[in-house]
Amino acid sequence: MRMTAACGTLTIEVRVRTAIVKGAIFFLLTAFLTSLLLSEAVKSQHSSGANNPQAKPSSPTFYKDVLPILQNHCQSCHRPGEIAPLPLVTYEQTQSVARKIGAAVAMKMMPPWFADPRYGHFANDPSLTEEEIKTLVTWAENAAPAGDPRDAPPAKKWAAGWNIAEPNAIVTMPRPVALPANGEIEYTYEIVPTHFAQDRWVQMAELRPSSPAHVHHAVVYIRPPDSTWLKHAPLGVPFTASTLIDPDERRQAHETTSDLLLVYAPGSSPDQWSDGMAKFVPAGSDLVFQMHYTTNGKADEDRTSIGLVFAKNPPKQRVITLQLNNHALVIPPGADDFRVEVQGTLPNDATLLSFFPHMHLRGKRFEYDIVHEDGTIEPLLRVNYHFHWQLSYRLAKPRALKAGTRLRAVAWYDNSRNNPHNPDPEKTVTWGDQTSDEMMVGFFDVAVPANVDKWHYFIRHGAEKKGETAH
């Protein structure tokens, strides 16, 4: 995905290359963890000696101490119908794998979080406190007692099928996409009219594939009614770029000036903006689903939906997604710590909300910084990158930034044999859509005045318009 606009030295692009992969192969790691958990089930049941062991006098119990932790940190994924294969809702489900849960949280494998704690505070950080870790470990070590069910907190209420509030609108691909058992699948598109009779401000959005095991990532674009993007493409049926007759439209399938509504990967969080902030969908718009499917040895079909929660009142700020990227990366064979950097300046004031770093299998670390006028570097986020757990990082306190603020993104890659995910350490790696290639994309979300659309945001004023930006 590529967004390009003249922003001084900032290649924050408004031209969006739709081949972006936000995706994480969530299932590989969850399947691994689940195998560890399930392997413990029989062992734990035999060692406990009872289905409902009694607590030692000072031991944590499930209903009083463990269940609140699971509700607040785990059940968004670990509940029936969600992406994690193993639910952790009832005592019976949890007790059978207690020791492996204790081991996973002690090693800080779960919940997944990769931000360096020295830099920034993030609203969506699911990390357990040391006290919570101690509670789970101690509970497991003491035969996982149930305790008194009357001590349980009220069951957490989830909207059926969603991790956001009950959607005001659900937009579903009309025609399912047939997925083969093997081979590569070309990027697949489906254009769906919203039939919105009035402009809508979207405060929450969540994408739900019907076959999430086949979805590497998905991107949903907003196509306003006056847009000419893919205007001859079919509505309501799946298609690929290669099936389009017009060569310009085949190219357009990979580039668009349309706004981004949502990017999804298995395991990623829904978009949920604070009161007074939302993304804008004009009346009569279409949503363009761009799906990157992968095969896993089993044929299936997918019919993806997106749930939308509208702002109750018109917001004061509009959320737009920008990026810093470097398409010119060339990673030598065997390089184990190859550095790629990009910088740029903001054309106008904005409020910084969140980050989403993206690389492929050779990604190692990613960093966002502010470069101050005196040359000092202020780190905003440092991530020990994990391709199979690509997460967004939402600032606990949004950061106001002035026009001309210089942002920097830095990525490091491991193209050596020491990288167990490296598909070919002998290859010189360049930018490309496939995971065997690489990308360097530093997405970030900002809030601007509600009456400022993406194009107007890139109109510079004053000194910035004259090109007086730091280099």
Tab-separated table of C-alpha atoms in Angstrom:
chain	number	residue	atom	x	y	z
A	1	MET	CA	0.000	0.000	0.000
A	2	ARG	CA	1.388	3.346	-0.862
A	3	MET	CA	0.259	6.870	-0.073
A	4	THR	CA	2.153	9.683	-1.724
A	5	ALA	CA	1.889	13.434	-1.298
A	6	ALA	CA	4.272	16.340	-1.462
A	7	CYS	CA	5.103	16.915	2.174
A	8	GLY	CA	8.525	18.438	2.023
A	9	THR	CA	10.834	15.541	2.670
A	10	LEU	CA	8.053	13.354	4.055
A	11	THR	CA	6.914	10.634	1.748
A	12	ILE	CA	3.637	10.437	3.638
A	13	GLU	CA	1.718	9.268	0.724
A	14	VAL	CA	-1.808	9.790	-0.351
A	15	ARG	CA	-1.400	7.392	-3.241
A	16	VAL	CA	-2.209	4.068	-1.732
A	17	ARG	CA	-0.614	0.903	-3.076
A	18	THR	CA	-3.140	-1.748	-2.183
A	19	ALA	CA	-0.599	-4.518	-1.905
A	20	ILE	CA	0.162	-3.626	1.719
A	21	VAL	CA	0.360	-6.540	4.031
A	22	LYS	CA	-0.621	-5.655	7.536
A	23	GLY	CA	-1.225	-9.255	8.210
A	24	ALA	CA	0.252	-11.517	10.752
A	25	ILE	CA	0.116	-15.286	10.448
A	26	PHE	CA	-1.605	-15.409	13.804
A	27	PHE	CA	-2.510	-19.038	13.554
A	28	LEU	CA	1.053	-20.331	13.530
A	29	LEU	CA	1.834	-18.969	16.956
A	30	THR	CA	-1.575	-19.580	18.473
A	31	ALA	CA	-1.507	-23.147	17.218
A	32	PHE	CA	1.923	-23.592	18.793
A	33	LEU	CA	0.802	-22.159	22.114
A	34	THR	CA	-2.418	-24.133	22.025
A	35	SER	CA	-0.499	-27.365	21.446
A	36	LEU	CA	1.476	-26.593	24.576
A	37	LEU	CA	-1.664	-25.867	26.525
A	38	LEU	CA	-3.546	-28.915	25.312
A	39	SER	CA	-0.585	-31.182	25.996
A	40	GLU	CA	-0.923	-30.194	29.630
A	41	ALA	CA	-4.634	-30.906	29.955
A	42	VAL	CA	-4.520	-34.612	30.762
A	43	LYS	CA	-1.411	-34.241	32.917
A	44	SER	CA	-3.007	-31.452	34.943
A	45	GLN	CA	-6.218	-33.371	35.475
A	46	HIS	CA	-4.363	-36.436	36.779
A	47	SER	CA	-2.081	-34.414	39.041
A	48	SER	CA	-4.901	-32.373	40.547
A	49	GLY	CA	-6.605	-35.478	41.881
A	50	ALA	CA	-10.028	-33.824	41.618
A	51	ASN	CA	-12.129	-31.739	39.287
A	52	ASN	CA	-12.457	-29.013	41.885
A	53	PRO	CA	-9.371	-28.959	44.107
A	54	GLN	CA	-9.551	-26.916	47.258
A	55	ALA	CA	-7.406	-23.847	47.731
A	56	LYS	CA	-4.666	-23.610	50.292
A	57	PRO	CA	-5.403	-20.853	52.820
A	58	SER	CA	-3.353	-18.173	50.985
A	59	SER	CA	-3.609	-19.560	47.449
A	60	PRO	CA	-5.310	-17.592	44.649
A	61	THR	CA	-8.522	-19.156	43.379
A	62	PHE	CA	-10.027	-19.215	39.916
A	63	TYR	CA	-13.263	-17.400	40.575
A	64	LYS	CA	-11.877	-14.692	42.834
A	65	ASP	CA	-8.403	-14.024	41.439
A	66	VAL	CA	-7.834	-15.665	38.046
A	67	LEU	CA	-11.099	-15.085	36.190
A	68	PRO	CA	-10.891	-11.244	36.409
A	69	ILE	CA	-7.438	-11.403	34.785
A	70	LEU	CA	-8.706	-13.635	32.008
A	71	GLN	CA	-11.672	-11.353	31.362
A	72	ASN	CA	-9.524	-8.237	31.113
A	73	HIS	CA	-6.529	-9.612	29.229
A	74	CYS	CA	-7.373	-12.866	27.468
A	75	GLN	CA	-11.009	-13.438	26.570
A	76	SER	CA	-11.109	-10.997	23.684
A	77	CYS	CA	-9.395	-13.824	21.773
A	78	HIS	CA	-9.802	-16.815	24.101
A	79	ARG	CA	-13.555	-17.347	24.027
A	80	PRO	CA	-15.831	-19.477	21.845
A	81	GLY	CA	-16.049	-18.302	18.263
A	82	GLU	CA	-12.943	-16.120	18.454
A	83	ILE	CA	-9.608	-16.505	16.776
A	84	ALA	CA	-7.722	-18.278	19.554
A	85	PRO	CA	-8.373	-22.039	19.320
A	86	LEU	CA	-8.601	-22.518	23.092
A	87	PRO	CA	-11.316	-20.734	25.125
A	88	LEU	CA	-10.480	-19.627	28.668
A	89	VAL	CA	-13.917	-18.764	29.984
A	90	THR	CA	-14.882	-21.526	32.401
A	91	TYR	CA	-13.007	-23.109	35.274
A	92	GLU	CA	-12.951	-26.477	33.509
A	93	GLN	CA	-11.396	-24.982	30.366
A	94	THR	CA	-8.738	-23.121	32.315
A	95	GLN	CA	-7.857	-25.568	35.096
A	96	SER	CA	-6.828	-28.282	32.642
A	97	VAL	CA	-4.072	-26.091	31.187
A	98	ALA	CA	-3.192	-24.070	34.274
A	99	ARG	CA	0.498	-24.909	34.418
A	100	LYS	CA	1.090	-24.043	30.773
A	101	ILE	CA	-0.759	-20.760	31.266
A	102	GLY	CA	1.536	-20.052	34.194
A	103	ALA	CA	4.579	-20.831	32.078
A	104	ALA	CA	3.373	-18.689	29.156
A	105	VAL	CA	2.729	-15.611	31.287
A	106	ALA	CA	5.951	-16.085	33.282
A	107	MET	CA	7.886	-16.003	29.980
A	108	LYS	CA	5.699	-13.083	28.866
A	109	MET	CA	4.677	-14.959	25.723
A	110	MET	CA	1.086	-14.113	26.548
A	111	PRO	CA	-0.583	-11.724	26.156
A	112	PRO	CA	1.482	-10.757	23.070
A	113	TRP	CA	3.115	-7.326	23.260
A	114	PHE	CA	6.421	-6.252	21.717
A	115	ALA	CA	6.893	-2.574	22.577
A	116	ASP	CA	10.012	-1.612	24.541
A	117	PRO	CA	8.571	-0.467	27.904
A	118	ARG	CA	11.142	2.322	28.163
A	119	TYR	CA	9.459	4.324	25.412
A	120	GLY	CA	5.848	5.421	25.397
A	121	HIS	CA	2.675	4.337	27.144
A	122	PHE	CA	-0.059	2.673	25.117
A	123	ALA	CA	-3.768	2.372	25.737
A	124	ASN	CA	-4.051	-1.100	24.193
A	125	ASP	CA	-1.124	-2.649	26.080
A	126	PRO	CA	-2.501	-6.005	27.321
A	127	SER	CA	0.589	-6.820	29.374
A	128	LEU	CA	0.054	-8.287	32.809
A	129	THR	CA	1.399	-6.582	35.881
A	130	GLU	CA	3.966	-8.446	37.947
A	131	GLU	CA	1.258	-9.040	40.550
A	132	GLU	CA	-1.078	-10.556	37.925
A	133	ILE	CA	1.705	-12.815	36.661
A	134	LYS	CA	2.423	-13.920	40.221
A	135	THR	CA	-1.273	-14.683	40.752
A	136	LEU	CA	-1.490	-16.938	37.694
A	137	VAL	CA	1.784	-18.722	38.399
A	138	THR	CA	0.952	-19.276	42.072
A	139	TRP	CA	-2.535	-20.514	41.217
A	140	ALA	CA	-1.089	-23.032	38.753
A	141	GLU	CA	1.591	-24.189	41.190
A	142	ASN	CA	-1.046	-24.846	43.864
A	143	ALA	CA	-3.129	-27.249	41.754
A	144	ALA	CA	-5.362	-24.539	40.279
A	145	PRO	CA	-8.107	-24.390	42.924
A	146	ALA	CA	-11.577	-23.282	41.884
A	147	GLY	CA	-12.634	-21.457	45.017
A	148	ASP	CA	-16.170	-20.238	45.586
A	149	PRO	CA	-18.178	-19.532	42.398
A	150	ARG	CA	-19.937	-16.743	44.315
A	151	ASP	CA	-16.625	-14.834	44.217
A	152	ALA	CA	-16.729	-14.650	40.421
A	153	PRO	CA	-17.085	-11.240	38.779
A	154	PRO	CA	-20.070	-10.729	36.472
A	155	ALA	CA	-19.551	-12.400	33.112
A	156	LYS	CA	-18.113	-9.969	30.616
A	157	LYS	CA	-20.658	-8.972	28.003
A	158	TRP	CA	-19.515	-9.247	24.393
A	159	ALA	CA	-21.510	-8.286	21.335
A	160	ALA	CA	-22.291	-11.581	19.639
A	161	GLY	CA	-19.582	-12.192	17.066
A	162	TRP	CA	-17.774	-8.892	17.682
A	163	ASN	CA	-15.080	-7.312	19.840
A	164	ILE	CA	-16.627	-3.875	19.327
A	165	ALA	CA	-20.037	-2.633	20.418
A	166	GLU	CA	-23.034	-3.993	18.523
A	167	PRO	CA	-22.513	-2.635	14.978
A	168	ASN	CA	-24.900	-0.067	13.546
A	169	ALA	CA	-24.177	-1.469	10.097
A	170	ILE	CA	-22.632	-4.666	8.787
A	171	VAL	CA	-21.322	-4.665	5.220
A	172	THR	CA	-20.731	-8.168	3.845
A	173	MET	CA	-19.185	-9.323	0.592
A	174	PRO	CA	-22.228	-10.512	-1.412
A	175	ARG	CA	-20.439	-13.377	-3.139
A	176	PRO	CA	-18.151	-15.850	-1.352
A	177	VAL	CA	-14.622	-16.302	-2.677
A	178	ALA	CA	-13.658	-19.882	-3.552
A	179	LEU	CA	-10.254	-20.744	-2.080
A	180	PRO	CA	-8.155	-23.617	-3.454
A	181	ALA	CA	-6.293	-26.042	-1.216
A	182	ASN	CA	-2.859	-25.221	-2.612
A	183	GLY	CA	-0.953	-22.625	-4.633
A	184	GLU	CA	-0.751	-18.850	-4.589
A	185	ILE	CA	-3.897	-16.742	-4.771
A	186	GLU	CA	-3.883	-13.424	-6.568
A	187	TYR	CA	-5.101	-10.449	-4.568
A	188	THR	CA	-8.891	-10.605	-4.656
A	189	TYR	CA	-11.263	-7.637	-4.667
A	190	GLU	CA	-14.963	-7.228	-4.042
A	191	ILE	CA	-16.733	-3.868	-4.306
A	192	VAL	CA	-19.768	-3.529	-2.042
A	193	PRO	CA	-22.166	-0.547	-2.050
A	194	THR	CA	-22.939	0.767	1.429
A	195	HIS	CA	-26.281	2.306	0.410
A	196	PHE	CA	-25.670	4.981	3.036
A	197	ALA	CA	-28.251	7.691	2.446
A	198	GLN	CA	-26.238	10.182	4.491
A	199	ASP	CA	-22.647	10.829	5.465
A	200	ARG	CA	-21.429	8.549	8.238
A	201	TRP	CA	-18.728	8.992	10.850
A	202	VAL	CA	-17.301	5.612	11.838
A	203	GLN	CA	-15.997	5.456	15.402
A	204	MET	CA	-15.415	1.697	15.525
A	205	ALA	CA	-14.721	-0.832	12.791
A	206	GLU	CA	-13.976	-4.537	12.889
A	207	LEU	CA	-13.422	-6.977	10.043
A	208	ARG	CA	-14.577	-10.597	10.370
A	209	PRO	CA	-13.582	-13.141	7.688
A	210	SER	CA	-15.689	-16.291	7.543
A	211	SER	CA	-12.479	-18.261	6.913
A	212	PRO	CA	-9.857	-16.422	8.965
A	213	ALA	CA	-7.323	-19.239	8.589
A	214	HIS	CA	-7.002	-18.302	4.897
A	215	VAL	CA	-6.776	-14.519	5.320
A	216	HIS	CA	-3.215	-13.205	5.422
A	217	HIS	CA	-4.491	-9.646	5.544
A	218	ALA	CA	-7.356	-7.505	4.289
A	219	VAL	CA	-7.699	-3.831	3.474
A	220	VAL	CA	-10.997	-1.988	3.168
A	221	TYR	CA	-11.056	1.246	1.163
A	222	ILE	CA	-13.702	3.954	0.953
A	223	ARG	CA	-14.718	4.707	-2.649
A	224	PRO	CA	-16.780	7.921	-2.695
A	225	PRO	CA	-19.569	8.220	-5.262
A	226	ASP	CA	-17.574	10.667	-7.411
A	227	SER	CA	-14.493	8.416	-7.551
A	228	THR	CA	-13.317	7.001	-10.879
A	229	TRP	CA	-11.228	4.302	-9.226
A	230	LEU	CA	-12.044	0.888	-10.724
A	231	LYS	CA	-15.206	2.381	-12.204
A	232	HIS	CA	-15.565	-0.442	-14.749
A	233	ALA	CA	-14.913	-3.214	-12.246
A	234	PRO	CA	-17.877	-5.455	-11.366
A	235	LEU	CA	-19.928	-4.812	-8.243
A	236	GLY	CA	-20.670	-7.478	-5.687
A	237	VAL	CA	-18.564	-10.262	-7.199
A	238	PRO	CA	-14.937	-11.262	-6.586
A	239	PHE	CA	-12.357	-10.244	-9.172
A	240	THR	CA	-8.603	-9.915	-9.523
A	241	ALA	CA	-6.479	-7.341	-11.324
A	242	SER	CA	-5.638	-9.802	-14.075
A	243	THR	CA	-9.321	-10.241	-14.957
A	244	LEU	CA	-9.780	-6.524	-15.696
A	245	ILE	CA	-9.757	-5.630	-19.391
A	246	ASP	CA	-8.516	-2.037	-19.144
A	247	PRO	CA	-4.726	-1.946	-18.494
A	248	ASP	CA	-5.141	1.305	-16.552
A	249	GLU	CA	-7.629	-0.377	-14.235
A	250	ARG	CA	-5.325	-3.346	-13.793
A	251	ARG	CA	-2.747	-0.841	-12.548
A	252	GLN	CA	-5.366	0.962	-10.453
A	253	ALA	CA	-6.074	-2.259	-8.578
A	254	HIS	CA	-2.681	-1.719	-6.927
A	255	GLU	CA	-2.862	2.044	-6.446
A	256	THR	CA	-5.646	4.300	-5.256
A	257	THR	CA	-6.211	7.761	-3.870
A	258	SER	CA	-9.111	6.497	-1.758
A	259	ASP	CA	-9.129	6.754	2.023
A	260	LEU	CA	-8.374	3.707	4.084
A	261	LEU	CA	-11.167	2.560	6.402
A	262	LEU	CA	-9.484	-0.431	8.031
A	263	VAL	CA	-6.511	-2.765	7.715
A	264	TYR	CA	-6.889	-6.244	9.189
A	265	ALA	CA	-4.648	-9.150	10.060
A	266	PRO	CA	-5.545	-12.227	12.107
A	267	GLY	CA	-5.002	-11.228	15.708
A	268	SER	CA	-5.085	-7.481	15.075
A	269	SER	CA	-7.310	-5.208	17.138
A	270	PRO	CA	-10.400	-3.465	15.778
A	271	ASP	CA	-10.282	0.292	15.257
A	272	GLN	CA	-11.869	2.099	18.196
A	273	TRP	CA	-11.472	5.876	18.260
A	274	SER	CA	-12.090	8.102	21.255
A	275	ASP	CA	-15.221	10.202	21.529
A	276	GLY	CA	-14.953	13.197	19.247
A	277	MET	CA	-12.865	11.298	16.649
A	278	ALA	CA	-13.963	9.130	13.700
A	279	LYS	CA	-13.288	8.163	10.113
A	280	PHE	CA	-15.515	9.638	7.406
A	281	VAL	CA	-17.587	7.674	4.886
A	282	PRO	CA	-19.501	9.921	2.433
A	283	ALA	CA	-23.101	9.085	1.577
A	284	GLY	CA	-23.381	6.692	-1.352
A	285	SER	CA	-19.853	5.332	-0.983
A	286	ASP	CA	-18.758	1.838	-1.860
A	287	LEU	CA	-16.405	-0.226	0.267
A	288	VAL	CA	-13.670	-1.989	-1.664
A	289	PHE	CA	-12.480	-5.171	0.038
A	290	GLN	CA	-8.931	-6.115	-0.963
A	291	MET	CA	-8.187	-9.618	0.307
A	292	HIS	CA	-4.843	-11.371	0.485
A	293	TYR	CA	-5.669	-15.047	0.823
A	294	THR	CA	-3.230	-17.879	1.434
A	295	THR	CA	-3.657	-21.627	1.057
A	296	ASN	CA	-3.183	-24.186	3.816
A	297	GLY	CA	-3.899	-27.531	2.187
A	298	LYS	CA	-7.651	-27.320	2.665
A	299	ALA	CA	-10.077	-25.841	0.161
A	300	ASP	CA	-12.648	-23.430	1.553
A	301	GLU	CA	-14.557	-20.253	0.767
A	302	ASP	CA	-14.611	-16.864	2.449
A	303	ARG	CA	-17.264	-14.210	2.778
A	304	THR	CA	-15.851	-11.361	4.840
A	305	SER	CA	-17.898	-8.748	6.720
A	306	ILE	CA	-17.031	-5.444	8.340
A	307	GLY	CA	-18.990	-4.141	11.317
A	308	LEU	CA	-19.297	-0.375	11.770
A	309	VAL	CA	-20.284	1.618	14.836
A	310	PHE	CA	-21.254	5.192	14.037
A	311	ALA	CA	-20.382	8.181	16.193
A	312	LYS	CA	-23.412	9.364	18.147
A	313	ASN	CA	-22.588	12.992	17.386
A	314	PRO	CA	-20.566	14.645	14.620
A	315	PRO	CA	-16.924	14.518	15.762
A	316	LYS	CA	-14.609	17.473	16.098
A	317	GLN	CA	-11.710	15.547	14.570
A	318	ARG	CA	-11.297	13.301	11.555
A	319	VAL	CA	-8.914	10.333	11.686
A	320	ILE	CA	-6.678	9.704	8.685
A	321	THR	CA	-3.986	7.084	8.195
A	322	LEU	CA	-0.548	8.182	6.960
A	323	GLN	CA	2.747	6.421	6.524
A	324	LEU	CA	6.494	6.666	6.244
A	325	ASN	CA	7.937	4.097	3.871
A	326	ASN	CA	11.089	3.291	1.949
A	327	HIS	CA	10.562	1.435	-1.326
A	328	ALA	CA	14.263	1.548	-2.203
A	329	LEU	CA	15.463	-0.961	0.365
A	330	VAL	CA	18.054	-3.485	-0.838
A	331	ILE	CA	19.042	-6.021	1.824
A	332	PRO	CA	22.268	-7.937	1.085
A	333	PRO	CA	22.458	-11.713	1.515
A	334	GLY	CA	23.486	-12.768	5.003
A	335	ALA	CA	23.060	-9.316	6.605
A	336	ASP	CA	21.883	-9.856	10.174
A	337	ASP	CA	21.173	-6.272	11.276
A	338	PHE	CA	20.511	-4.247	8.115
A	339	ARG	CA	19.202	-0.743	8.779
A	340	VAL	CA	16.665	1.140	6.634
A	341	GLU	CA	15.507	4.687	7.452
A	342	VAL	CA	13.006	7.230	6.167
A	343	GLN	CA	12.211	10.741	7.418
A	344	GLY	CA	9.673	13.407	6.621
A	345	THR	CA	7.802	16.426	7.942
A	346	LEU	CA	4.137	16.949	8.676
A	347	PRO	CA	2.506	19.517	6.365
A	348	ASN	CA	0.064	20.773	9.015
A	349	ASP	CA	-0.772	20.405	12.703
A	350	ALA	CA	-2.125	17.008	13.730
A	351	THR	CA	-2.725	14.880	16.798
A	352	LEU	CA	-0.743	11.649	16.750
A	353	LEU	CA	-2.887	8.668	17.805
A	354	SER	CA	-1.269	5.338	16.989
A	355	PHE	CA	1.371	3.350	15.115
A	356	PHE	CA	1.424	0.197	13.045
A	357	PRO	CA	4.857	-0.978	11.823
A	358	HIS	CA	4.981	-3.422	8.944
A	359	MET	CA	7.748	-5.602	7.560
A	360	HIS	CA	7.916	-9.199	6.356
A	361	LEU	CA	9.759	-12.328	7.469
A	362	ARG	CA	13.179	-10.688	7.796
A	363	GLY	CA	11.887	-7.872	10.004
A	364	LYS	CA	13.794	-7.575	13.289
A	365	ARG	CA	13.111	-4.192	14.963
A	366	PHE	CA	11.134	-1.061	14.146
A	367	GLU	CA	11.274	2.405	15.656
A	368	TYR	CA	9.371	5.700	15.360
A	369	ASP	CA	11.084	8.943	16.442
A	370	ILE	CA	10.744	12.697	16.438
A	371	VAL	CA	13.863	14.417	15.113
A	372	HIS	CA	14.031	17.799	16.851
A	373	GLU	CA	15.504	20.925	15.275
A	374	ASP	CA	18.687	20.616	17.346
A	375	GLY	CA	19.192	17.093	16.018
A	376	THR	CA	18.195	15.252	19.179
A	377	ILE	CA	16.131	12.111	18.757
A	378	GLU	CA	13.003	11.462	20.811
A	379	PRO	CA	11.892	7.810	20.539
A	380	LEU	CA	8.121	7.373	20.374
A	381	LEU	CA	7.963	3.590	19.954
A	382	ARG	CA	10.484	0.769	19.716
A	383	VAL	CA	9.240	-2.664	18.742
A	384	ASN	CA	10.998	-6.021	18.767
A	385	TYR	CA	9.276	-7.014	15.561
A	386	HIS	CA	7.453	-10.320	15.178
A	387	PHE	CA	5.936	-11.030	11.779
A	388	HIS	CA	3.435	-13.503	13.220
A	389	TRP	CA	2.178	-10.945	15.747
A	390	GLN	CA	1.846	-7.621	13.955
A	391	LEU	CA	0.179	-5.282	16.400
A	392	SER	CA	-0.939	-1.682	16.477
A	393	TYR	CA	0.179	0.594	19.297
A	394	ARG	CA	-2.295	3.267	20.423
A	395	LEU	CA	-0.909	6.105	22.501
A	396	ALA	CA	-2.377	6.331	25.990
A	397	LYS	CA	-2.158	10.103	25.628
A	398	PRO	CA	-2.474	11.451	22.061
A	399	ARG	CA	0.415	13.725	21.111
A	400	ALA	CA	-0.178	17.136	19.517
A	401	LEU	CA	2.332	17.780	16.719
A	402	LYS	CA	2.982	21.056	14.928
A	403	ALA	CA	3.327	21.527	11.182
A	404	GLY	CA	6.924	20.885	10.225
A	405	THR	CA	7.500	18.221	12.880
A	406	ARG	CA	10.067	15.792	11.506
A	407	LEU	CA	9.230	12.143	11.978
A	408	ARG	CA	11.590	9.267	11.408
A	409	ALA	CA	10.998	5.553	10.982
A	410	VAL	CA	13.865	3.075	11.229
A	411	ALA	CA	13.694	-0.655	10.495
A	412	TRP	CA	16.250	-3.413	10.976
A	413	TYR	CA	16.296	-6.706	9.064
A	414	ASP	CA	17.888	-10.105	9.614
A	415	ASN	CA	18.643	-11.765	6.273
A	416	SER	CA	20.996	-14.308	7.806
A	417	ARG	CA	20.730	-18.033	8.455
A	418	ASN	CA	20.221	-17.210	12.126
A	419	ASN	CA	16.704	-15.992	11.315
A	420	PRO	CA	14.499	-19.108	11.507
A	421	HIS	CA	11.796	-17.389	9.414
A	422	ASN	CA	14.151	-16.399	6.586
A	423	PRO	CA	12.991	-18.119	3.368
A	424	ASP	CA	16.320	-17.572	1.556
A	425	PRO	CA	19.398	-16.096	3.288
A	426	GLU	CA	21.289	-16.148	-0.047
A	427	LYS	CA	18.854	-13.726	-1.675
A	428	THR	CA	19.323	-9.990	-2.168
A	429	VAL	CA	15.972	-8.754	-0.914
A	430	THR	CA	14.039	-5.813	-2.322
A	431	TRP	CA	10.552	-4.377	-1.924
A	432	GLY	CA	7.727	-6.684	-2.970
A	433	ASP	CA	4.231	-7.884	-2.150
A	434	GLN	CA	5.049	-11.493	-1.282
A	435	THR	CA	6.340	-12.444	2.151
A	436	SER	CA	9.529	-13.717	0.513
A	437	ASP	CA	10.150	-10.076	-0.452
A	438	GLU	CA	10.281	-7.214	2.055
A	439	MET	CA	8.464	-4.043	2.985
A	440	MET	CA	9.274	-1.095	5.214
A	441	VAL	CA	6.092	0.745	6.176
A	442	GLY	CA	5.535	2.852	9.258
A	443	PHE	CA	1.809	3.511	9.416
A	444	PHE	CA	0.524	6.071	11.868
A	445	ASP	CA	-2.929	7.516	12.533
A	446	VAL	CA	-3.511	11.195	13.146
A	447	ALA	CA	-6.536	13.338	13.984
A	448	VAL	CA	-7.166	16.589	12.121
A	449	PRO	CA	-10.120	19.014	12.128
A	450	ALA	CA	-13.287	17.290	10.975
A	451	ASN	CA	-13.649	19.604	7.979
A	452	VAL	CA	-10.164	18.789	6.671
A	453	ASP	CA	-10.001	15.846	4.305
A	454	LYS	CA	-6.824	14.041	3.328
A	455	TRP	CA	-6.104	16.199	0.305
A	456	HIS	CA	-6.534	19.470	2.160
A	457	TYR	CA	-4.321	18.220	4.969
A	458	PHE	CA	-1.400	18.100	2.519
A	459	ILE	CA	-1.744	21.750	1.478
A	460	ARG	CA	1.144	23.505	3.176
A	461	HIS	CA	0.933	27.013	4.558
A	462	GLY	CA	3.441	29.702	5.488
A	463	ALA	CA	7.039	28.597	5.842
A	464	GLU	CA	6.142	25.028	5.055
A	465	LYS	CA	4.630	26.057	1.748
A	466	LYS	CA	7.906	27.768	0.864
A	467	GLY	CA	9.745	24.548	1.476
A	468	GLU	CA	11.434	25.661	4.696
A	469	THR	CA	11.571	22.241	6.269
A	470	ALA	CA	14.371	20.564	8.165
A	471	HIS	CA	16.406	18.093	6.173
